[in-house]
Amino acid sequence: MKITRRNFLTYSGIAGTTGLITVSGLVNSPLNFVSLAYGEEHGFTFAYISDSHLIVKPGYAREHRFTRALKKAVADVNTISPAPDFVLYGGDLAQLGLKEELDLGRGILADLKPKLHMMVGEHDWYYDLGDKWQELFGKPWYSFDHKGVHFVVLNSVVVEDYWSAGNMSQMERMLFMAQLDNPKGKPFTVGKGYLGNTQVEWLKKDLAKVAKNTPVLVFSHSPLYKYYKSWNFWTDDAGDIQKILAPFKNVTVLHGHTHQVLLNRIKNITFYGMLSTAWPWPYAPQGLPELTRQMDRSDPFNQFDACGTGKIMFGSKGGADKIYDLWDREPMMVAFKDVVAGKVPSQPEAQHSGPSY
Ligand SMILES: [Fe+2]
Ligand SMILES: [Fe+2]
C-alpha cells in the first residue's frame, strides 16, 4: 500500500494514544510509518518540548498538573522510534523562576533519552536574573553544528531594567514580567524585549564563519518578528536579526512563548511557534501572522486541549517539515514546500468533531 502524507497522518491519529506520530503499538516493529512517509526526504529528526511553567506549592497534596504534563512529554519523546537525534527545550521551564521549580524541571528532563539542548524563557529568568538557570544549564546563548545544519540558541527575553527605579523585590520583578495583562504595562511594552547589542554582535560573529548555503536553524523563545506587543509576543530588534540572517539561503526559526500553532514566513525565513505542555494562549486579537491557521480551543475544561510537543524533520537539502503533536487532537503537519508556496496548512478534520474524552 502506498503511504501518502495524508493517510499517514490518519493512521497515526487512529493509533496514536500518546499523540506522537510514532505509533505506539509499532515502536518495536521494523515497519516505521515515519520512514515510510518521509524516508528519503529528511536528513534527521529532532523533538521539542516547551513552556512547561512548573509550579511548586509547598504542602500541595498531589503533583501539580503542569508537572504531570512535562513528565508525559518526556515519556512521549522517549517512545519515538527511531529516536530523535536530540531534544530542544523551548524555555519557560519554571513559572516564577524559583530554585525549586528549576530543580524539579531539570530532574524531569534528565529522564530524556536523547541529548537535550536548553533555551531560557522569561519565566525562568526574572526572579534572580538567570543565576539559577545558568547554574543548572549553562550559557543562555550558544551555537552548534549537527549533520550539516548550523543551530543557534538565543536568549531573546532580555529587557531594559524596569525594576531598579521602583526598588522592586525579586518576586515583584518576576510577577511584573509574568502577568499577561498587567495594567501597569508590560516589560516588553514599557521597555524593550530584545537580544541586546552583546548578543547581536555575538550572532554576527558566529554566523560570519558559516557558509551562506548552510541551512541555519535559530531557536528563540519569543518570535523573532513583531506579532503582538501587548502580550510580549514580540522581539524589538527582530528586524536587525532578520537582516543578519538575510544572506543565508535557508533559515528556520523555532520559538516557544506563544503557546499556539503559529506560522509565518518573511523572505528567506520560516518561523514556527511551538506548543506548550501547560496551557494554550489564545490568538492575538489584532491579526495573525501570514500563513497561520487559527485553531479553536473547543474544550477549555480539558487541560490538554491544544497542548503538546512536536517533531521537526529536517530536509537533507534544508527546510523543515514540522509536526505539531497535539495531545488531544490529530497531529498537524506543516510541510516546508507548502510554506514556501504560500499555502496555509490544512486543519485536521477531527478538529471540528468536538472535544475528545
Ligand atoms: Fe510560556
Ligand atoms: Fe515566555
Coordinates of C-alpha atoms and ligand atoms in Angstrom, one line a residue:
M1 CA 0.0 0.0 0.0
K2 CA 1.3 3.4 -0.8
I3 CA 1.6 5.5 2.3
T4 CA 0.9 9.2 1.5
R5 CA 1.3 12.1 3.8
R6 CA -2.5 12.3 4.2
N7 CA -3.2 8.7 5.1
F8 CA 0.0 8.6 7.2
L9 CA -1.5 11.2 9.4
T10 CA -4.8 9.4 9.5
Y11 CA -3.2 6.2 10.6
S12 CA -1.0 7.7 13.2
G13 CA -4.1 9.6 14.6
I14 CA -6.1 6.4 14.9
A15 CA -3.4 4.5 16.8
G16 CA -1.6 7.4 18.4
T17 CA -2.5 7.0 22.1
T18 CA 0.3 9.3 23.0
G19 CA -0.4 11.9 20.3
L20 CA 3.0 11.2 18.8
I21 CA 3.5 10.3 15.2
T22 CA 5.2 7.1 16.0
V23 CA 2.5 4.5 16.5
S24 CA 2.9 3.2 20.0
G25 CA 2.0 -0.4 19.0
L26 CA 4.7 -0.4 16.4
V27 CA 7.5 1.0 18.3
N28 CA 9.5 -2.2 18.2
S29 CA 8.3 -3.2 14.7
P30 CA 10.6 -2.9 11.7
L31 CA 7.7 -1.1 10.0
N32 CA 8.0 2.5 10.8
F33 CA 5.5 5.0 9.5
V34 CA 7.8 7.9 9.7
S35 CA 10.4 6.4 7.4
L36 CA 7.7 5.1 5.0
A37 CA 6.1 8.5 4.7
Y38 CA 9.2 10.7 4.6
G39 CA 12.0 8.3 4.0
E40 CA 14.4 9.9 1.5
E41 CA 13.5 13.5 2.2
H42 CA 14.9 14.0 5.6
G43 CA 18.4 14.1 6.9
F44 CA 17.5 13.8 10.6
T45 CA 14.8 14.5 13.1
F46 CA 14.6 16.1 16.5
A47 CA 11.9 16.6 19.1
Y48 CA 11.0 19.7 21.1
I49 CA 9.2 20.4 24.4
S50 CA 8.4 23.8 25.5
D51 CA 6.7 26.1 28.1
S52 CA 6.1 23.8 31.0
H53 CA 5.7 26.5 33.6
L54 CA 6.3 24.3 36.5
I55 CA 4.7 25.3 39.8
V56 CA 5.9 24.0 43.2
K57 CA 3.5 24.5 46.0
P58 CA 4.8 23.5 49.4
G59 CA 2.3 21.2 51.2
Y60 CA 0.3 20.7 48.0
A61 CA -1.1 17.2 48.4
R62 CA -0.7 15.9 44.8
E63 CA 1.7 16.6 42.0
H64 CA 0.7 19.8 40.1
R65 CA -0.9 19.1 36.7
F66 CA 1.9 21.0 34.9
T67 CA 4.4 18.6 36.4
R68 CA 2.4 15.7 35.2
A69 CA 2.3 17.3 31.7
L70 CA 6.1 17.6 31.5
K71 CA 6.5 14.0 32.6
K72 CA 4.1 13.0 29.9
A73 CA 6.1 14.9 27.3
V74 CA 9.3 13.3 28.3
A75 CA 7.8 9.8 28.3
D76 CA 6.2 10.5 24.9
V77 CA 9.5 11.7 23.4
N78 CA 11.3 8.6 24.8
T79 CA 8.9 6.4 22.8
I80 CA 9.7 7.9 19.4
S81 CA 11.2 5.3 17.1
P82 CA 13.7 5.8 15.6
A83 CA 14.8 8.1 18.4
P84 CA 15.2 11.8 17.5
D85 CA 18.8 13.0 17.3
F86 CA 18.2 15.4 20.2
V87 CA 15.6 17.4 22.0
L88 CA 15.3 21.1 22.1
Y89 CA 13.6 22.7 25.2
G90 CA 12.0 26.0 24.2
G91 CA 12.0 27.9 27.5
D92 CA 9.7 28.8 30.4
L93 CA 10.5 25.6 32.3
A94 CA 9.6 27.4 35.5
Q95 CA 6.6 29.6 36.3
L96 CA 8.2 32.0 38.7
G97 CA 11.9 31.3 38.2
L98 CA 12.3 29.7 41.6
K99 CA 15.1 27.3 42.5
E100 CA 12.7 24.5 43.4
E101 CA 10.8 24.9 40.1
L102 CA 14.0 24.8 38.0
D103 CA 15.4 21.9 40.1
L104 CA 12.2 20.0 39.5
G105 CA 12.3 20.7 35.8
R106 CA 15.9 19.6 35.5
G107 CA 15.2 16.4 37.3
I108 CA 12.3 15.5 34.9
L109 CA 14.2 16.4 31.8
A110 CA 17.1 14.3 33.0
D111 CA 15.0 11.3 32.1
L112 CA 15.1 12.1 28.4
K113 CA 17.0 9.5 26.4
P114 CA 18.2 11.8 23.6
K115 CA 20.6 14.6 24.2
L116 CA 19.0 17.8 25.5
H117 CA 19.6 21.4 24.4
M118 CA 18.2 24.1 26.6
M119 CA 16.9 27.6 26.0
V120 CA 15.7 30.1 28.5
G121 CA 12.3 31.9 28.8
E122 CA 11.4 35.0 30.7
H123 CA 9.6 32.9 33.4
D124 CA 13.0 31.2 34.1
W125 CA 14.9 34.4 34.3
Y126 CA 13.4 37.3 36.2
Y127 CA 13.4 36.1 39.8
D128 CA 17.2 36.1 40.1
L129 CA 18.1 37.3 36.6
G130 CA 19.2 33.9 35.4
D131 CA 21.5 32.9 38.2
K132 CA 19.9 29.5 39.0
W133 CA 19.1 28.7 35.3
Q134 CA 22.7 29.3 34.3
E135 CA 24.0 27.3 37.2
L136 CA 21.9 24.3 36.0
F137 CA 22.0 24.7 32.3
G138 CA 25.0 26.9 31.3
K139 CA 25.2 29.7 28.8
P140 CA 21.9 31.2 27.7
W141 CA 23.1 31.6 24.1
Y142 CA 25.3 29.3 22.0
S143 CA 25.6 27.5 18.7
F144 CA 26.3 24.0 17.5
D145 CA 26.5 22.1 14.2
H146 CA 24.7 18.9 13.5
K147 CA 24.7 16.9 10.3
G148 CA 25.4 19.9 8.1
V149 CA 23.0 22.3 9.8
H150 CA 24.1 25.2 11.9
F151 CA 22.0 25.7 15.1
V152 CA 21.8 28.9 17.1
V153 CA 20.1 29.1 20.5
L154 CA 19.3 32.6 21.7
N155 CA 18.2 34.4 24.8
S156 CA 15.5 36.6 23.3
V157 CA 14.0 37.7 26.6
V158 CA 16.5 40.4 27.6
V159 CA 14.6 43.6 28.6
E160 CA 15.6 47.1 29.8
D161 CA 15.7 47.5 33.6
Y162 CA 12.2 48.2 34.9
W163 CA 12.8 47.1 38.5
S164 CA 15.6 49.3 39.9
A165 CA 13.8 52.6 39.8
G166 CA 10.8 51.2 41.6
N167 CA 13.0 49.2 44.0
M168 CA 11.1 46.0 43.2
S169 CA 11.8 42.9 45.2
Q170 CA 12.8 39.7 43.2
M171 CA 9.3 38.4 43.3
E172 CA 7.7 41.8 42.3
R173 CA 10.1 41.8 39.3
M174 CA 9.1 38.3 38.4
L175 CA 5.3 38.9 38.8
F176 CA 5.5 42.2 36.8
M177 CA 7.1 40.2 34.0
A178 CA 4.7 37.2 34.3
Q179 CA 1.4 39.0 34.1
L180 CA 0.0 38.9 30.6
D181 CA -2.5 41.8 31.2
N182 CA -0.5 43.9 33.7
P183 CA -2.4 47.2 33.9
K184 CA 0.9 49.0 34.7
G185 CA 2.3 47.9 31.4
K186 CA 4.4 45.0 30.2
P187 CA 8.1 45.0 30.3
F188 CA 8.2 44.2 26.6
T189 CA 5.9 47.3 26.1
V190 CA 7.2 49.9 28.5
G191 CA 10.7 48.9 27.7
K192 CA 12.1 46.6 25.1
G193 CA 12.2 42.9 24.7
Y194 CA 15.2 42.0 22.6
L195 CA 18.6 40.3 22.3
G196 CA 20.6 43.4 23.0
N197 CA 23.8 44.5 21.5
T198 CA 26.2 42.0 23.1
Q199 CA 24.2 39.1 21.7
V200 CA 23.5 40.7 18.3
E201 CA 27.3 41.2 17.9
W202 CA 27.9 37.6 19.0
L203 CA 25.3 36.4 16.5
K204 CA 27.0 38.3 13.7
K205 CA 30.4 36.8 14.5
D206 CA 29.0 33.3 14.9
L207 CA 27.3 33.4 11.5
A208 CA 30.3 35.1 9.8
K209 CA 32.1 31.7 9.8
V210 CA 29.1 29.8 8.4
A211 CA 28.8 29.3 4.6
K212 CA 25.7 31.0 3.1
N213 CA 24.3 27.8 1.7
T214 CA 24.5 26.0 5.0
P215 CA 20.9 25.6 6.4
V216 CA 20.6 27.6 9.6
L217 CA 18.1 26.9 12.4
V218 CA 17.6 29.5 15.1
F219 CA 16.0 28.7 18.4
S220 CA 14.5 31.7 20.2
H221 CA 11.9 31.9 23.0
S222 CA 9.9 34.9 21.7
P223 CA 9.1 35.1 18.0
L224 CA 11.9 36.8 16.0
Y225 CA 9.3 39.1 14.4
K226 CA 6.7 41.6 15.7
Y227 CA 3.5 39.8 16.4
Y228 CA 1.6 41.4 19.3
K229 CA 3.4 43.7 21.7
S230 CA 0.8 44.0 24.5
W231 CA 1.3 40.3 25.2
N232 CA 5.1 40.3 24.8
F233 CA 4.7 38.3 21.6
W234 CA 7.4 40.5 20.3
T235 CA 11.2 41.0 19.9
D236 CA 12.1 44.6 19.5
D237 CA 15.3 44.1 17.5
A238 CA 13.8 41.4 15.3
G239 CA 14.5 43.5 12.2
D240 CA 18.2 43.6 13.0
I241 CA 18.3 39.8 13.5
Q242 CA 16.4 39.2 10.2
K243 CA 19.0 41.3 8.4
I244 CA 21.8 39.2 9.9
L245 CA 20.0 36.1 8.7
A246 CA 19.1 37.5 5.3
P247 CA 22.2 36.3 3.3
F248 CA 21.5 32.7 4.2
K249 CA 19.7 30.6 1.7
N250 CA 17.6 28.6 4.1
V251 CA 16.7 29.8 7.6
T252 CA 14.2 28.3 10.1
V253 CA 13.3 29.9 13.4
L254 CA 11.6 27.8 16.1
H255 CA 10.1 29.7 19.0
G256 CA 8.2 29.0 22.2
H257 CA 6.4 31.6 24.3
T258 CA 3.2 32.0 22.2
H259 CA 1.8 28.5 23.2
Q260 CA -0.1 28.0 19.9
V261 CA 0.1 26.7 16.4
L262 CA 1.7 29.6 14.7
L263 CA 3.3 30.0 11.3
N264 CA 4.9 32.9 9.4
R265 CA 7.4 33.4 6.5
I266 CA 9.3 36.6 6.0
K267 CA 11.6 36.5 2.9
N268 CA 14.1 33.6 3.4
I269 CA 13.0 32.8 7.0
T270 CA 10.3 30.4 8.1
F271 CA 9.0 30.8 11.6
Y272 CA 7.2 28.1 13.6
G273 CA 5.6 28.6 17.0
M274 CA 5.8 25.7 19.4
L275 CA 3.1 24.2 21.6
S276 CA 3.2 24.4 25.4
T277 CA 2.8 21.5 27.7
A278 CA 1.0 23.6 30.3
W279 CA -1.8 25.7 28.5
P280 CA -2.6 27.2 25.1
W281 CA -2.7 31.0 24.8
P282 CA -5.4 32.5 22.6
Y283 CA -4.5 34.1 19.3
A284 CA -3.7 37.8 19.4
P285 CA -6.8 40.0 18.7
Q286 CA -5.1 42.1 16.1
G287 CA -4.5 39.8 13.1
L288 CA -2.4 36.7 12.7
P289 CA 0.9 36.3 11.0
E290 CA 0.9 35.2 7.4
L291 CA 0.2 31.5 6.8
T292 CA -1.2 30.9 10.3
R293 CA -4.1 28.6 10.6
Q294 CA -6.0 29.5 13.7
M295 CA -7.1 26.7 15.9
D296 CA -10.1 26.8 18.1
R297 CA -9.8 25.6 21.7
S298 CA -13.0 23.8 21.8
D299 CA -12.8 22.5 25.3
P300 CA -11.4 24.9 27.8
F301 CA -12.1 22.4 30.6
N302 CA -9.7 19.9 29.0
Q303 CA -6.2 20.8 30.2
F304 CA -4.5 19.2 27.3
D305 CA -6.7 20.6 24.5
A306 CA -4.3 22.4 22.2
C307 CA -1.2 21.5 24.3
G308 CA 1.5 19.1 23.2
T309 CA 5.0 18.6 21.9
G310 CA 6.4 18.5 18.4
K311 CA 8.8 17.0 16.0
I312 CA 10.9 18.5 13.3
M313 CA 12.1 16.6 10.3
F314 CA 15.0 18.5 8.8
G315 CA 15.3 18.1 5.0
S316 CA 18.5 16.8 3.6
K317 CA 18.7 20.0 1.4
G318 CA 17.5 22.3 4.2
G319 CA 14.0 23.3 5.2
A320 CA 12.0 21.7 7.9
D321 CA 8.7 19.7 7.9
K322 CA 7.1 20.2 11.2
I323 CA 4.6 18.1 13.1
Y324 CA 2.6 19.6 15.9
D325 CA 2.0 16.6 18.3
L326 CA -1.3 17.8 19.8
W327 CA -2.1 15.7 22.7
D328 CA -5.9 15.8 22.2
R329 CA -6.2 16.4 18.5
E330 CA -5.0 14.9 15.3
P331 CA -1.3 15.7 14.7
M332 CA -0.9 18.7 12.4
M333 CA 1.7 18.6 9.6
V334 CA 3.3 21.7 8.2
A335 CA 5.3 20.8 5.1
F336 CA 8.1 23.1 4.1
K337 CA 7.3 23.0 0.4
D338 CA 3.8 24.3 1.2
V339 CA 5.1 27.1 3.3
V340 CA 7.4 28.2 0.5
A341 CA 4.5 28.0 -1.9
G342 CA 2.4 30.2 0.5
K343 CA -0.1 27.5 1.3
V344 CA -1.8 27.7 4.7
P345 CA -1.7 24.2 6.3
S346 CA -5.0 22.4 6.3
Q347 CA -6.7 21.7 9.6
P348 CA -7.3 18.1 10.6
E349 CA -10.9 17.0 10.1
A350 CA -11.1 15.7 13.6
Q351 CA -10.6 19.2 14.9
H352 CA -14.3 20.0 14.2
S353 CA -15.7 16.9 15.8
G354 CA -15.8 18.4 19.3
P355 CA -13.9 17.7 22.4
S356 CA -12.4 14.3 22.9
Y357 CA -13.0 12.5 26.2
Ligands
FE1 FE 5.4 30.3 28.2
FE2 FE 7.6 33.0 27.6

